[in-house]
Amino acid sequence: QVQLVESGGGLVQAGGSLRLSCAASGFTFSNYAMSWYRQAPGKERELVATITRDGGSTNYADFVTGRFTISRDNAKNAVYLQMNSLKPEDTAVYYCNADPIITALMPRFRGSWGQGTQVTVSS
């Protein structure tokens, strides 16, 4: 089945940087657009960024545009999120999965959220 393992989170000061990684298995990785999501305490999960199957196009939420960069390496079945100029409001658990349309449609993705990786930004 689909497995998604996030890593790279940590505790950083405002203005700092982190690079998150997601290792994927159990599906043909290059066939799917991939996304990063985040969920802060007491809030709903929200979409952060999406990248197309070949990495040729990206899309970002307004609140991270200009600060975060999503990328992928299909040879390694991996997707990354480079986070710069971090703000306290970026504090959340960060998850990777297929893009929102696929995640909503296909049970094997909908039911395969990983444990995520905690990002905490202090001031």
Short mmCIF file of N, CA, C and O in Angstrom, two decimals:
data_model
loop_
_atom_site.label_atom_id
_atom_site.label_comp_id
_atom_site.label_asym_id
_atom_site.label_seq_id
_atom_site.Cartn_x
_atom_site.Cartn_y
_atom_site.Cartn_z
N GLN A 1 0.84 -1.21 0.00
CA GLN A 1 0.00 0.00 0.00
C GLN A 1 0.87 1.26 0.00
O GLN A 1 2.08 1.18 0.17
N VAL A 2 0.22 2.39 -0.20
CA VAL A 2 0.91 3.67 -0.21
C VAL A 2 1.53 3.93 1.15
O VAL A 2 0.88 3.79 2.18
N GLN A 3 2.82 4.31 1.13
CA GLN A 3 3.51 4.73 2.34
C GLN A 3 4.18 6.07 2.09
O GLN A 3 4.83 6.26 1.06
N LEU A 4 4.03 6.98 3.03
CA LEU A 4 4.59 8.33 2.93
C LEU A 4 5.25 8.66 4.26
O LEU A 4 4.58 8.65 5.30
N VAL A 5 6.54 8.94 4.22
CA VAL A 5 7.32 9.16 5.43
C VAL A 5 7.98 10.53 5.35
O VAL A 5 8.88 10.74 4.54
N GLU A 6 7.53 11.44 6.21
CA GLU A 6 8.06 12.81 6.25
C GLU A 6 9.20 12.92 7.25
O GLU A 6 9.19 12.24 8.29
N SER A 7 10.15 13.80 6.97
CA SER A 7 11.25 14.05 7.88
C SER A 7 11.79 15.45 7.66
O SER A 7 11.45 16.12 6.69
N GLY A 8 12.64 15.90 8.56
CA GLY A 8 13.34 17.17 8.40
C GLY A 8 12.83 18.31 9.25
O GLY A 8 13.43 19.39 9.24
N GLY A 9 11.74 18.12 9.97
CA GLY A 9 11.22 19.18 10.81
C GLY A 9 12.11 19.43 12.02
O GLY A 9 13.07 18.71 12.27
N GLY A 10 11.76 20.47 12.75
CA GLY A 10 12.53 20.82 13.94
C GLY A 10 12.08 22.14 14.52
O GLY A 10 11.08 22.71 14.10
N LEU A 11 12.85 22.61 15.49
CA LEU A 11 12.60 23.88 16.17
C LEU A 11 13.58 24.91 15.65
O LEU A 11 14.80 24.70 15.72
N VAL A 12 13.06 26.02 15.12
CA VAL A 12 13.90 27.07 14.57
C VAL A 12 13.38 28.44 15.02
O VAL A 12 12.22 28.59 15.37
N GLN A 13 14.27 29.42 14.98
CA GLN A 13 13.90 30.81 15.25
C GLN A 13 13.23 31.42 14.03
O GLN A 13 13.48 31.02 12.88
N ALA A 14 12.37 32.40 14.25
CA ALA A 14 11.78 33.16 13.15
C ALA A 14 12.88 33.68 12.23
O ALA A 14 13.92 34.16 12.69
N GLY A 15 12.64 33.58 10.92
CA GLY A 15 13.63 33.96 9.94
C GLY A 15 14.53 32.84 9.50
O GLY A 15 15.27 32.99 8.51
N GLY A 16 14.48 31.71 10.17
CA GLY A 16 15.32 30.58 9.84
C GLY A 16 14.77 29.74 8.70
O GLY A 16 13.73 30.06 8.12
N SER A 17 15.46 28.64 8.40
CA SER A 17 15.12 27.78 7.28
C SER A 17 15.11 26.32 7.70
O SER A 17 15.83 25.91 8.61
N LEU A 18 14.29 25.53 7.01
CA LEU A 18 14.26 24.09 7.13
C LEU A 18 14.01 23.49 5.77
O LEU A 18 13.36 24.11 4.92
N ARG A 19 14.48 22.26 5.56
CA ARG A 19 14.20 21.51 4.34
C ARG A 19 13.52 20.20 4.74
O ARG A 19 14.13 19.37 5.42
N LEU A 20 12.28 20.03 4.33
CA LEU A 20 11.52 18.82 4.62
C LEU A 20 11.66 17.82 3.47
O LEU A 20 11.74 18.21 2.31
N SER A 21 11.67 16.54 3.82
CA SER A 21 11.73 15.47 2.84
C SER A 21 10.56 14.52 3.02
O SER A 21 10.08 14.33 4.14
N CYS A 22 10.13 13.92 1.93
CA CYS A 22 9.07 12.92 1.94
C CYS A 22 9.51 11.75 1.09
O CYS A 22 9.79 11.91 -0.10
N ALA A 23 9.58 10.58 1.69
CA ALA A 23 9.91 9.34 0.99
C ALA A 23 8.63 8.58 0.70
O ALA A 23 7.87 8.28 1.62
N ALA A 24 8.39 8.27 -0.56
CA ALA A 24 7.15 7.63 -1.00
C ALA A 24 7.41 6.23 -1.52
O ALA A 24 8.44 5.96 -2.13
N SER A 25 6.45 5.34 -1.29
CA SER A 25 6.53 3.98 -1.82
C SER A 25 5.13 3.41 -1.96
O SER A 25 4.17 3.96 -1.43
N GLY A 26 5.01 2.30 -2.69
CA GLY A 26 3.74 1.62 -2.84
C GLY A 26 2.90 2.10 -4.01
O GLY A 26 1.75 1.66 -4.16
N PHE A 27 3.43 2.98 -4.83
CA PHE A 27 2.73 3.46 -6.03
C PHE A 27 3.75 3.97 -7.02
O PHE A 27 4.92 4.19 -6.67
N THR A 28 3.32 4.16 -8.27
CA THR A 28 4.21 4.67 -9.30
C THR A 28 4.32 6.18 -9.12
O THR A 28 3.48 6.95 -9.60
N PHE A 29 5.36 6.58 -8.44
CA PHE A 29 5.51 7.95 -7.97
C PHE A 29 5.40 8.98 -9.09
O PHE A 29 4.74 10.01 -8.95
N SER A 30 6.05 8.70 -10.22
CA SER A 30 6.10 9.67 -11.31
C SER A 30 4.75 9.89 -11.99
O SER A 30 4.62 10.82 -12.79
N ASN A 31 3.76 9.07 -11.69
CA ASN A 31 2.43 9.24 -12.29
C ASN A 31 1.56 10.24 -11.56
O ASN A 31 0.45 10.54 -12.01
N TYR A 32 2.03 10.79 -10.43
CA TYR A 32 1.17 11.60 -9.58
C TYR A 32 1.78 12.95 -9.26
O TYR A 32 2.95 13.05 -8.90
N ALA A 33 0.96 14.00 -9.40
CA ALA A 33 1.31 15.27 -8.80
C ALA A 33 1.33 15.10 -7.27
O ALA A 33 0.54 14.34 -6.72
N MET A 34 2.24 15.79 -6.62
CA MET A 34 2.41 15.65 -5.17
C MET A 34 2.26 17.01 -4.50
O MET A 34 2.53 18.06 -5.09
N SER A 35 1.84 16.97 -3.24
CA SER A 35 1.60 18.19 -2.48
C SER A 35 2.17 18.07 -1.08
O SER A 35 2.33 16.98 -0.54
N TRP A 36 2.43 19.23 -0.50
CA TRP A 36 2.67 19.36 0.94
C TRP A 36 1.45 20.02 1.58
O TRP A 36 0.86 20.95 1.01
N TYR A 37 1.11 19.53 2.76
CA TYR A 37 0.01 20.05 3.57
C TYR A 37 0.54 20.34 4.96
O TYR A 37 1.59 19.85 5.36
N ARG A 38 -0.21 21.13 5.72
CA ARG A 38 0.16 21.33 7.12
C ARG A 38 -1.09 21.47 7.98
O ARG A 38 -2.16 21.82 7.48
N GLN A 39 -0.94 21.15 9.26
CA GLN A 39 -2.02 21.26 10.21
C GLN A 39 -1.49 21.81 11.52
O GLN A 39 -0.64 21.19 12.16
N ALA A 40 -1.97 22.98 11.90
CA ALA A 40 -1.61 23.61 13.16
C ALA A 40 -2.55 23.13 14.25
O ALA A 40 -3.66 22.66 13.97
N PRO A 41 -2.14 23.23 15.52
CA PRO A 41 -3.00 22.78 16.62
C PRO A 41 -4.37 23.45 16.58
O PRO A 41 -4.48 24.67 16.46
N GLY A 42 -5.43 22.64 16.66
CA GLY A 42 -6.78 23.15 16.69
C GLY A 42 -7.31 23.65 15.37
O GLY A 42 -8.40 24.22 15.33
N LYS A 43 -6.57 23.46 14.28
CA LYS A 43 -6.99 23.95 12.97
C LYS A 43 -7.11 22.80 11.97
O LYS A 43 -6.60 21.70 12.20
N GLU A 44 -7.79 23.06 10.87
CA GLU A 44 -7.91 22.08 9.80
C GLU A 44 -6.61 21.97 9.01
O GLU A 44 -5.81 22.91 8.95
N ARG A 45 -6.40 20.81 8.38
CA ARG A 45 -5.28 20.64 7.49
C ARG A 45 -5.44 21.56 6.28
O ARG A 45 -6.56 21.70 5.75
N GLU A 46 -4.36 22.20 5.83
CA GLU A 46 -4.42 23.10 4.71
C GLU A 46 -3.34 22.76 3.69
O GLU A 46 -2.26 22.27 4.02
N LEU A 47 -3.63 23.06 2.44
CA LEU A 47 -2.70 22.82 1.34
C LEU A 47 -1.64 23.90 1.32
O LEU A 47 -1.95 25.09 1.38
N VAL A 48 -0.37 23.50 1.20
CA VAL A 48 0.75 24.42 1.18
C VAL A 48 1.30 24.62 -0.22
O VAL A 48 1.53 25.75 -0.66
N ALA A 49 1.55 23.52 -0.95
CA ALA A 49 2.19 23.59 -2.26
C ALA A 49 1.93 22.31 -3.03
O ALA A 49 1.73 21.25 -2.44
N THR A 50 1.95 22.41 -4.36
CA THR A 50 1.75 21.27 -5.24
C THR A 50 2.76 21.32 -6.37
O THR A 50 3.11 22.41 -6.85
N ILE A 51 3.21 20.15 -6.82
CA ILE A 51 4.14 20.05 -7.95
C ILE A 51 3.63 18.99 -8.92
O ILE A 51 3.15 17.94 -8.50
N THR A 52 3.72 19.27 -10.22
CA THR A 52 3.23 18.35 -11.23
C THR A 52 4.10 17.11 -11.32
O THR A 52 5.17 17.02 -10.73
N ARG A 53 3.64 16.13 -12.10
CA ARG A 53 4.30 14.83 -12.18
C ARG A 53 5.77 14.92 -12.58
O ARG A 53 6.61 14.20 -12.03
N ASP A 54 6.07 15.80 -13.53
CA ASP A 54 7.44 15.93 -14.03
C ASP A 54 8.19 17.09 -13.38
O ASP A 54 9.33 17.38 -13.77
N GLY A 55 7.58 17.76 -12.43
CA GLY A 55 8.21 18.88 -11.76
C GLY A 55 8.19 20.17 -12.56
O GLY A 55 8.81 21.15 -12.14
N GLY A 56 7.46 20.21 -13.67
CA GLY A 56 7.49 21.36 -14.54
C GLY A 56 6.66 22.54 -14.10
O GLY A 56 6.83 23.64 -14.63
N SER A 57 5.76 22.33 -13.16
CA SER A 57 4.90 23.40 -12.70
C SER A 57 4.67 23.26 -11.21
O SER A 57 4.56 22.14 -10.70
N THR A 58 4.59 24.39 -10.52
CA THR A 58 4.34 24.39 -9.08
C THR A 58 3.26 25.40 -8.75
O THR A 58 3.01 26.34 -9.50
N ASN A 59 2.63 25.20 -7.60
CA ASN A 59 1.58 26.08 -7.13
C ASN A 59 1.71 26.21 -5.62
O ASN A 59 1.98 25.22 -4.94
N TYR A 60 1.52 27.43 -5.09
CA TYR A 60 1.72 27.70 -3.68
C TYR A 60 0.54 28.44 -3.08
O TYR A 60 -0.09 29.26 -3.75
N ALA A 61 0.28 28.15 -1.82
CA ALA A 61 -0.66 28.96 -1.08
C ALA A 61 -0.12 30.38 -0.94
O ALA A 61 1.10 30.59 -0.87
N ASP A 62 -1.02 31.36 -0.88
CA ASP A 62 -0.60 32.75 -0.79
C ASP A 62 0.32 33.01 0.41
O ASP A 62 1.25 33.81 0.32
N PHE A 63 0.08 32.32 1.50
CA PHE A 63 0.82 32.63 2.72
C PHE A 63 2.25 32.10 2.72
O PHE A 63 3.01 32.41 3.64
N VAL A 64 2.64 31.31 1.70
CA VAL A 64 4.03 30.84 1.61
C VAL A 64 4.72 31.26 0.33
O VAL A 64 5.94 31.04 0.19
N THR A 65 4.01 31.87 -0.61
CA THR A 65 4.61 32.28 -1.87
C THR A 65 5.80 33.20 -1.63
O THR A 65 5.73 34.16 -0.87
N GLY A 66 6.91 32.88 -2.30
CA GLY A 66 8.13 33.66 -2.15
C GLY A 66 9.02 33.20 -1.03
O GLY A 66 10.17 33.65 -0.94
N ARG A 67 8.53 32.31 -0.18
CA ARG A 67 9.32 31.81 0.94
C ARG A 67 9.61 30.32 0.85
O ARG A 67 10.67 29.87 1.28
N PHE A 68 8.66 29.54 0.31
CA PHE A 68 8.80 28.09 0.24
C PHE A 68 8.98 27.65 -1.21
O PHE A 68 8.45 28.27 -2.14
N THR A 69 9.70 26.53 -1.41
CA THR A 69 9.89 25.95 -2.72
C THR A 69 9.68 24.45 -2.65
O THR A 69 10.33 23.76 -1.86
N ILE A 70 8.76 23.92 -3.46
CA ILE A 70 8.53 22.49 -3.55
C ILE A 70 9.33 21.94 -4.73
O ILE A 70 9.45 22.58 -5.77
N SER A 71 9.89 20.74 -4.57
CA SER A 71 10.63 20.08 -5.64
C SER A 71 10.46 18.58 -5.50
O SER A 71 9.95 18.09 -4.49
N ARG A 72 10.88 17.83 -6.53
CA ARG A 72 10.77 16.38 -6.47
C ARG A 72 11.92 15.73 -7.22
O ARG A 72 12.52 16.33 -8.12
N ASP A 73 12.21 14.49 -6.85
CA ASP A 73 13.21 13.67 -7.51
C ASP A 73 12.55 12.33 -7.80
O ASP A 73 12.44 11.49 -6.91
N ASN A 74 12.09 12.14 -9.02
CA ASN A 74 11.35 10.93 -9.35
C ASN A 74 12.22 9.68 -9.30
O ASN A 74 11.71 8.58 -9.08
N ALA A 75 13.53 9.82 -9.50
CA ALA A 75 14.43 8.69 -9.41
C ALA A 75 14.55 8.18 -7.98
O ALA A 75 14.91 7.02 -7.76
N LYS A 76 14.27 9.04 -7.01
CA LYS A 76 14.35 8.66 -5.60
C LYS A 76 12.99 8.55 -4.93
O LYS A 76 12.92 8.29 -3.72
N ASN A 77 11.91 8.73 -5.68
CA ASN A 77 10.55 8.72 -5.12
C ASN A 77 10.46 9.67 -3.93
O ASN A 77 9.98 9.29 -2.85
N ALA A 78 10.93 10.88 -4.13
CA ALA A 78 11.00 11.84 -3.03
C ALA A 78 10.47 13.21 -3.46
O ALA A 78 10.63 13.63 -4.61
N VAL A 79 9.84 13.89 -2.52
CA VAL A 79 9.40 15.26 -2.70
C VAL A 79 9.92 16.08 -1.52
O VAL A 79 10.01 15.57 -0.39
N TYR A 80 10.27 17.33 -1.79
CA TYR A 80 10.93 18.17 -0.80
C TYR A 80 10.20 19.50 -0.65
O TYR A 80 9.50 19.95 -1.57
N LEU A 81 10.38 20.12 0.49
CA LEU A 81 9.87 21.47 0.72
C LEU A 81 10.96 22.29 1.40
O LEU A 81 11.28 22.05 2.57
N GLN A 82 11.53 23.22 0.66
CA GLN A 82 12.50 24.15 1.21
C GLN A 82 11.74 25.34 1.78
O GLN A 82 11.01 26.02 1.07
N MET A 83 11.91 25.59 3.08
CA MET A 83 11.19 26.64 3.78
C MET A 83 12.18 27.68 4.27
O MET A 83 13.05 27.37 5.09
N ASN A 84 12.06 28.90 3.78
CA ASN A 84 12.91 30.01 4.19
C ASN A 84 12.06 31.10 4.84
O ASN A 84 10.85 31.13 4.69
N SER A 85 12.73 31.99 5.54
CA SER A 85 12.06 33.12 6.20
C SER A 85 10.87 32.66 7.02
O SER A 85 9.77 33.22 6.95
N LEU A 86 11.09 31.65 7.82
CA LEU A 86 10.00 31.05 8.59
C LEU A 86 9.42 32.03 9.61
O LEU A 86 10.15 32.84 10.19
N LYS A 87 8.12 31.93 9.80
CA LYS A 87 7.37 32.76 10.73
C LYS A 87 6.72 31.88 11.80
O LYS A 87 6.45 30.71 11.56
N PRO A 88 6.44 32.43 12.98
CA PRO A 88 5.77 31.63 14.01
C PRO A 88 4.47 31.00 13.51
O PRO A 88 4.14 29.89 13.94
N GLU A 89 3.74 31.67 12.64
CA GLU A 89 2.49 31.12 12.13
C GLU A 89 2.69 29.94 11.18
O GLU A 89 1.71 29.29 10.78
N ASP A 90 3.93 29.63 10.81
CA ASP A 90 4.23 28.42 10.05
C ASP A 90 4.28 27.17 10.93
O ASP A 90 4.40 26.06 10.41
N THR A 91 4.22 27.35 12.23
CA THR A 91 4.27 26.22 13.15
C THR A 91 3.10 25.27 12.88
O THR A 91 1.94 25.67 12.91
N ALA A 92 3.42 24.01 12.61
CA ALA A 92 2.41 23.02 12.25
C ALA A 92 3.09 21.67 12.07
O ALA A 92 4.32 21.59 12.01
N VAL A 93 2.28 20.63 11.94
CA VAL A 93 2.76 19.35 11.46
C VAL A 93 2.61 19.34 9.95
O VAL A 93 1.53 19.64 9.43
N TYR A 94 3.69 19.02 9.24
CA TYR A 94 3.70 19.05 7.79
C TYR A 94 3.62 17.63 7.23
O TYR A 94 4.34 16.73 7.68
N TYR A 95 2.75 17.44 6.25
CA TYR A 95 2.50 16.15 5.63
C TYR A 95 2.69 16.23 4.12
O TYR A 95 2.46 17.29 3.52
N CYS A 96 3.08 15.12 3.49
CA CYS A 96 3.04 15.02 2.05
C CYS A 96 1.99 13.99 1.64
O CYS A 96 1.64 13.09 2.40
N ASN A 97 1.47 14.15 0.44
CA ASN A 97 0.54 13.21 -0.15
C ASN A 97 0.36 13.59 -1.61
O ASN A 97 0.92 14.59 -2.07
N ALA A 98 -0.40 12.81 -2.35
CA ALA A 98 -0.76 13.19 -3.70
C ALA A 98 -1.56 14.49 -3.68
O ALA A 98 -2.03 14.94 -2.62
N ASP A 99 -1.72 15.11 -4.83
CA ASP A 99 -2.44 16.37 -4.91
C ASP A 99 -3.87 16.20 -4.40
O ASP A 99 -4.38 15.09 -4.31
N PRO A 100 -4.55 17.30 -4.05
CA PRO A 100 -5.85 17.19 -3.39
C PRO A 100 -6.91 16.43 -4.19
O PRO A 100 -7.75 15.75 -3.58
N ILE A 101 -6.91 16.52 -5.51
CA ILE A 101 -7.91 15.81 -6.30
C ILE A 101 -7.72 14.31 -6.18
O ILE A 101 -8.67 13.56 -5.91
N ILE A 102 -6.49 13.83 -6.35
CA ILE A 102 -6.20 12.41 -6.23
C ILE A 102 -6.44 11.92 -4.81
O ILE A 102 -7.00 10.85 -4.59
N THR A 103 -6.01 12.70 -3.83
CA THR A 103 -6.19 12.31 -2.44
C THR A 103 -7.66 12.15 -2.10
O THR A 103 -8.05 11.24 -1.36
N ALA A 104 -8.52 13.00 -2.64
CA ALA A 104 -9.96 12.91 -2.40
C ALA A 104 -10.58 11.72 -3.12
O ALA A 104 -11.51 11.10 -2.61
N LEU A 105 -10.09 11.39 -4.32
CA LEU A 105 -10.71 10.37 -5.15
C LEU A 105 -10.32 8.95 -4.78
O LEU A 105 -11.15 8.03 -4.86
N MET A 106 -9.07 8.73 -4.40
CA MET A 106 -8.53 7.38 -4.29
C MET A 106 -8.31 6.98 -2.84
O MET A 106 -7.49 7.56 -2.14
N PRO A 107 -9.03 5.94 -2.40
CA PRO A 107 -8.90 5.51 -1.00
C PRO A 107 -7.49 5.18 -0.57
O PRO A 107 -7.14 5.41 0.59
N ARG A 108 -6.65 4.63 -1.46
CA ARG A 108 -5.32 4.25 -1.05
C ARG A 108 -4.45 5.45 -0.68
O ARG A 108 -3.50 5.31 0.10
N PHE A 109 -4.77 6.62 -1.19
CA PHE A 109 -4.09 7.84 -0.77
C PHE A 109 -4.81 8.49 0.40
O PHE A 109 -4.18 8.94 1.36
N ARG A 110 -6.13 8.54 0.34
CA ARG A 110 -6.91 9.15 1.40
C ARG A 110 -6.64 8.50 2.76
O ARG A 110 -6.67 9.18 3.79
N GLY A 111 -6.38 7.20 2.75
CA GLY A 111 -6.14 6.47 3.98
C GLY A 111 -4.68 6.29 4.35
O GLY A 111 -4.39 5.52 5.27
N SER A 112 -3.76 6.98 3.69
CA SER A 112 -2.33 6.73 3.86
C SER A 112 -1.54 7.94 4.32
O SER A 112 -0.34 8.03 4.04
N TRP A 113 -2.18 8.85 5.04
CA TRP A 113 -1.43 9.97 5.62
C TRP A 113 -0.39 9.44 6.59
O TRP A 113 -0.66 8.57 7.42
N GLY A 114 0.83 9.96 6.48
CA GLY A 114 1.88 9.59 7.41
C GLY A 114 1.72 10.30 8.74
O GLY A 114 0.70 10.96 9.01
N GLN A 115 2.74 10.17 9.58
CA GLN A 115 2.70 10.84 10.87
C GLN A 115 3.10 12.31 10.78
O GLN A 115 2.91 13.06 11.74
N GLY A 116 3.64 12.72 9.64
CA GLY A 116 4.05 14.10 9.46
C GLY A 116 5.34 14.41 10.19
O GLY A 116 5.89 13.58 10.92
N THR A 117 5.82 15.63 10.00
CA THR A 117 7.01 16.10 10.69
C THR A 117 6.72 17.47 11.30
O THR A 117 6.15 18.34 10.64
N GLN A 118 7.05 17.63 12.57
CA GLN A 118 6.72 18.84 13.32
C GLN A 118 7.69 19.97 12.98
O GLN A 118 8.91 19.81 13.06
N VAL A 119 7.13 21.12 12.64
CA VAL A 119 7.90 22.35 12.44
C VAL A 119 7.43 23.34 13.49
O VAL A 119 6.24 23.66 13.56
N THR A 120 8.35 23.82 14.31
CA THR A 120 8.04 24.80 15.33
C THR A 120 8.94 26.01 15.14
O THR A 120 10.16 25.89 15.13
N VAL A 121 8.32 27.18 14.98
CA VAL A 121 9.05 28.43 14.75
C VAL A 121 8.79 29.34 15.93
O VAL A 121 7.66 29.70 16.22
N SER A 122 9.85 29.73 16.61
CA SER A 122 9.75 30.58 17.78
C SER A 122 10.26 31.98 17.48
O SER A 122 11.04 32.20 16.54
N SER A 123 9.83 32.94 18.28
CA SER A 123 10.29 34.31 18.16
C SER A 123 10.96 34.78 19.43
O SER A 123 11.81 35.64 19.41
#
